[in-house]
XYZ file of C-alpha atoms in Angstrom:
343
model
C 98.596 55.279 57.660
C 98.807 58.765 59.152
C 98.822 59.304 62.915
C 97.911 62.383 64.890
C 99.569 63.519 68.111
C 97.315 64.691 70.887
C 97.932 68.351 71.660
C 98.877 69.176 75.229
C 96.636 71.483 77.197
C 99.696 73.268 78.606
C 103.318 73.027 77.567
C 106.067 75.172 79.045
C 109.334 75.147 77.115
C 112.607 76.596 78.419
C 110.842 79.373 80.341
C 113.090 82.114 81.729
C 111.818 84.939 83.951
C 114.109 87.739 85.110
C 112.832 90.679 87.177
C 113.893 94.258 86.534
C 116.227 93.991 89.552
C 118.211 91.306 87.742
C 116.879 88.443 89.857
C 116.577 85.249 87.787
C 113.372 83.857 89.307
C 112.653 81.096 86.751
C 115.459 79.439 84.771
C 114.883 77.043 81.916
C 111.688 75.372 83.145
C 110.013 72.689 81.014
C 106.607 71.316 82.056
C 103.566 69.789 80.368
C 99.975 69.020 81.335
C 96.999 67.307 79.681
C 93.308 67.935 80.332
C 92.144 66.021 83.380
C 95.653 65.916 84.862
C 96.894 67.514 88.081
C 100.447 68.809 88.298
C 101.904 69.836 91.653
C 104.787 72.282 91.998
C 106.655 72.277 95.321
C 109.549 74.150 96.883
C 110.483 76.608 99.594
C 109.587 80.283 99.469
C 111.785 82.034 96.941
C 112.222 79.060 94.610
C 110.131 80.521 91.773
C 106.796 78.719 92.170
C 104.522 81.774 92.278
C 106.553 83.553 89.589
C 105.967 80.556 87.331
C 102.226 80.654 88.085
C 102.000 84.359 87.276
C 104.011 83.898 84.089
C 101.489 81.366 82.775
C 98.908 84.169 82.467
C 101.329 87.080 81.943
C 100.546 88.633 85.299
C 104.148 89.610 86.057
C 105.045 93.238 86.888
C 106.187 95.687 84.238
C 109.877 95.469 83.403
C 110.048 91.700 83.842
C 111.879 89.902 81.030
C 110.552 86.553 79.829
C 111.683 84.117 77.165
C 110.792 80.615 76.066
C 107.290 79.378 75.291
C 104.053 78.910 77.251
C 101.719 76.996 74.941
C 98.080 76.934 76.026
C 96.169 74.699 73.616
C 99.066 75.220 71.222
C 98.978 79.047 71.384
C 101.961 80.867 72.905
C 100.781 83.090 75.759
C 104.017 85.103 75.735
C 103.456 86.185 72.128
C 99.744 86.944 72.283
C 98.507 90.482 71.704
C 97.019 92.092 74.813
C 93.470 91.740 73.573
C 93.976 88.015 73.142
C 95.584 87.725 76.600
C 92.538 89.372 78.178
C 90.290 86.901 76.373
C 92.353 83.917 77.517
C 92.318 84.964 81.162
C 89.227 83.569 82.895
C 87.890 81.900 79.741
C 90.950 79.827 78.808
C 92.821 79.716 82.107
C 92.174 81.158 85.555
C 94.011 81.405 88.847
C 93.110 80.904 92.510
C 95.397 82.988 94.712
C 96.335 82.224 98.294
C 94.649 84.405 100.889
C 91.137 84.965 99.557
C 90.610 88.016 101.769
C 93.408 89.793 99.902
C 91.946 88.853 96.513
C 88.276 89.620 97.116
C 87.058 93.226 97.164
C 85.884 93.957 100.702
C 83.241 96.515 99.638
C 81.490 94.429 96.984
C 79.147 91.493 97.488
C 80.626 88.184 96.457
C 77.865 87.564 93.915
C 78.802 90.736 92.045
C 82.456 89.720 92.024
C 81.692 86.270 90.614
C 79.334 87.744 88.018
C 81.839 90.340 86.775
C 83.934 88.005 84.555
C 80.731 86.328 83.309
C 79.354 89.693 82.170
C 82.688 90.703 80.649
C 83.781 87.508 78.900
C 80.518 85.693 78.252
C 78.505 88.815 77.348
C 75.704 87.474 79.533
C 72.686 89.497 80.629
C 72.552 90.546 84.297
C 69.836 87.955 84.894
C 71.891 85.241 83.191
C 75.006 86.167 85.169
C 73.042 86.083 88.436
C 71.700 82.627 87.623
C 75.176 81.352 86.718
C 76.565 82.826 89.952
C 74.038 80.929 92.034
C 74.864 77.698 90.199
C 78.584 78.204 90.775
C 78.122 78.836 94.496
C 76.062 75.679 94.874
C 78.660 73.788 92.840
C 81.346 74.659 95.384
C 79.115 73.847 98.342
C 77.624 77.243 99.260
C 73.940 78.252 99.151
C 73.070 80.539 96.237
C 71.638 82.997 98.762
C 75.166 83.731 100.012
C 75.722 85.747 96.841
C 74.492 88.807 98.780
C 77.166 88.406 101.467
C 80.287 90.540 101.779
C 83.670 88.774 102.118
C 84.001 89.598 105.828
C 80.723 87.773 106.501
C 82.184 84.468 105.337
C 84.617 82.090 107.002
C 88.072 81.437 105.544
C 86.954 78.186 103.956
C 83.859 79.809 102.478
C 85.914 82.646 100.995
C 88.241 80.111 99.400
C 85.217 78.371 97.874
C 84.156 81.737 96.454
C 87.605 82.103 94.877
C 87.227 78.672 93.270
C 83.745 79.627 92.009
C 85.227 82.776 90.453
C 87.976 80.729 88.805
C 85.335 78.471 87.230
C 83.018 81.311 86.201
C 83.920 81.250 82.500
C 84.490 77.502 82.132
C 88.292 77.600 81.746
C 90.254 74.554 80.611
C 93.158 75.263 82.975
C 93.053 76.274 86.649
C 96.169 77.453 88.483
C 95.921 77.179 92.274
C 98.664 79.055 94.126
C 98.706 77.682 97.693
C 94.885 77.661 97.908
C 94.727 76.075 101.379
C 97.692 77.635 103.211
C 95.657 79.802 105.594
C 93.008 77.156 106.367
C 92.761 74.672 109.227
C 93.318 70.994 108.509
C 89.634 69.991 108.251
C 88.714 72.841 105.887
C 91.900 72.230 103.916
C 90.837 68.625 103.318
C 87.375 69.761 102.157
C 88.829 72.282 99.699
C 91.279 69.722 98.307
C 88.488 67.178 97.798
C 86.419 69.864 96.062
C 89.271 70.731 93.704
C 89.857 67.064 92.865
C 86.136 66.560 92.197
C 85.908 69.579 89.898
C 88.992 68.550 87.914
C 87.565 65.059 87.451
C 84.030 66.158 86.529
C 84.982 68.942 84.135
C 88.181 67.475 82.650
C 90.159 70.513 83.742
C 93.905 70.766 83.878
C 95.178 71.763 87.329
C 98.508 73.314 88.278
C 98.673 73.355 92.071
C 101.456 75.137 93.927
C 102.375 74.421 97.535
C 105.288 74.087 99.922
C 103.561 71.004 101.383
C 104.672 67.847 99.557
C 102.191 65.708 101.490
C 99.234 67.722 100.162
C 100.541 67.554 96.602
C 101.261 63.827 96.850
C 97.657 63.174 97.888
C 96.110 65.533 95.332
C 98.222 65.501 92.171
C 99.203 62.991 89.497
C 102.696 64.375 88.949
C 104.981 66.505 91.075
C 107.736 68.933 90.079
C 110.147 70.156 92.755
C 111.640 73.616 92.153
C 114.817 75.047 93.639
C 116.443 78.379 92.758
C 114.137 78.840 89.784
C 114.651 75.404 88.247
C 112.875 72.072 88.292
C 115.318 69.736 90.060
C 113.033 66.697 90.208
C 109.862 65.550 88.474
C 107.848 62.353 88.466
C 104.714 60.607 89.747
C 103.645 62.569 92.827
C 103.525 59.698 95.316
C 106.877 58.314 94.146
C 108.596 61.684 94.458
C 107.184 62.118 97.963
C 108.007 58.604 99.178
C 111.314 58.130 97.378
C 112.792 61.411 96.150
C 115.929 61.058 94.035
C 117.264 64.606 94.446
C 118.760 65.579 97.851
C 116.507 68.640 97.969
C 113.388 66.559 97.332
C 114.521 64.157 100.068
C 114.970 67.059 102.507
C 111.529 68.520 101.744
C 109.869 65.141 102.194
C 111.738 64.436 105.435
C 110.626 67.779 106.896
C 107.079 66.420 107.306
C 106.421 63.823 110.031
C 104.690 60.668 108.777
C 101.631 59.307 110.554
C 102.598 56.093 112.312
C 106.345 56.701 111.860
C 107.725 57.325 115.342
C 111.214 58.166 114.092
C 110.039 61.019 111.881
C 107.587 62.223 114.494
C 110.103 62.643 117.314
C 113.134 63.496 115.210
C 111.959 65.565 112.237
C 114.767 66.514 109.891
C 115.081 70.026 108.623
C 117.280 71.649 106.011
C 119.805 74.255 107.167
C 120.116 77.574 105.405
C 117.873 79.242 102.836
C 117.467 79.190 99.056
C 119.990 81.471 97.321
C 119.302 85.047 96.297
C 118.036 84.878 92.669
C 120.281 87.834 91.807
C 123.431 86.161 93.210
C 123.206 82.447 92.448
C 126.144 80.185 93.373
C 128.179 78.507 90.660
C 127.609 74.906 89.667
C 124.617 73.157 91.178
C 122.754 75.882 93.076
C 121.871 73.419 95.856
C 125.476 72.425 96.635
C 125.997 74.918 99.549
C 123.205 73.133 101.471
C 123.747 69.604 100.152
C 125.143 66.921 102.470
C 126.255 64.705 99.565
C 127.747 67.342 97.266
C 130.892 66.409 95.326
C 133.673 68.668 94.076
C 132.060 68.609 90.632
C 128.844 70.052 92.064
C 130.637 73.296 92.930
C 131.636 74.008 89.343
C 129.299 71.982 87.122
C 125.598 72.720 86.749
C 123.385 69.639 86.759
C 120.703 69.046 84.139
C 117.749 66.711 84.634
C 118.710 63.053 84.247
C 116.635 59.939 83.757
C 115.840 58.670 87.273
C 113.554 55.789 86.346
C 110.299 55.320 84.468
C 108.745 58.758 84.044
C 111.138 60.312 86.561
C 113.906 62.913 86.272
C 116.299 64.468 88.774
C 119.080 67.051 88.375
C 121.715 65.396 90.542
C 125.162 63.977 89.846
C 124.292 60.919 91.939
C 121.357 59.931 89.741
C 122.371 57.193 87.344
C 125.967 57.158 88.600
C 127.454 53.819 89.724
C 127.682 53.444 93.477
C 131.264 53.337 94.753
C 132.150 50.865 97.546
C 132.465 52.611 100.890
C 132.951 49.768 103.392
C 136.605 48.842 104.199
C 135.847 45.181 103.428
C 134.595 46.084 99.937
C 137.668 48.205 99.276
C 139.963 45.391 100.383
C 138.179 42.852 98.182
C 138.550 45.158 95.209
C 142.284 45.552 95.846
C 142.713 41.751 96.090
C 140.839 41.258 92.821
C 143.081 43.749 91.032
C 146.245 42.106 92.480
C 145.202 38.609 91.393
C 144.785 39.728 87.814
C 148.104 41.623 87.592
């Protein structure tokens, strides 16, 4: 009996991105996503999150070198001809950038901006595009009449809803959200996140959501990948990674956010000293070792690949899967006695 394997919506294989300056922004990243799934990508500024997002739709600046594979419905984005890339953008995959005011054109009405990709990619009539625009606005919680508004006439949350409406204009199968709620207050942020979750569920979209906020990703996404110095250093179920990170960097990111009801974390939040390394001058060995409190001598010279860290979990750390050595004096003494008795 023959069996068929379900094709992934998105599969990233050994992706490398190097800027013209020589900075290695993404190094050997492997990720996958099915329709209806939500993948979160976390990390500090400079860890390669936004570069990865831009690479998925070939939006990187000229002179950037890329290698590996980005398979969207089985088709490699990196090897598409430009005409095919233009067709895939908006219709196959779309992106929601952070800071809607920087992405929207200040001198055009929002309805015209939403209608533009519909006219271009769907070959709709002006009347059909206008109707679709009104439907999209209402779908994201705005009256259709707001299509005549200019961006400056809308609040931050409303502008972000417009960006989401634009991303959905051509019914893409994949939506990439690059820090879509960073500039919003907590209440509006919660509304936008609920809207995104609802749309993914209703339309069976795939969502790649990028943020520095692990708490947001843990509440929104199914799986979470933590990036550091251009690599994925931990991946697994989002809530498990947030509550019980296996990589020291994941632990530090999680500990940086106070937990509601946890007095210890509220009054003594733990930070992480230093900054991510310069992508053009990466340290040897594990790139996190200069900031790691539990680094070993091997970490300075030996790079660490992802290891099995439990069911559906991986972490790139020498401590993952390694046997725990006794540290208490009593344990050491007992071990010495045991060895003496057998000699």
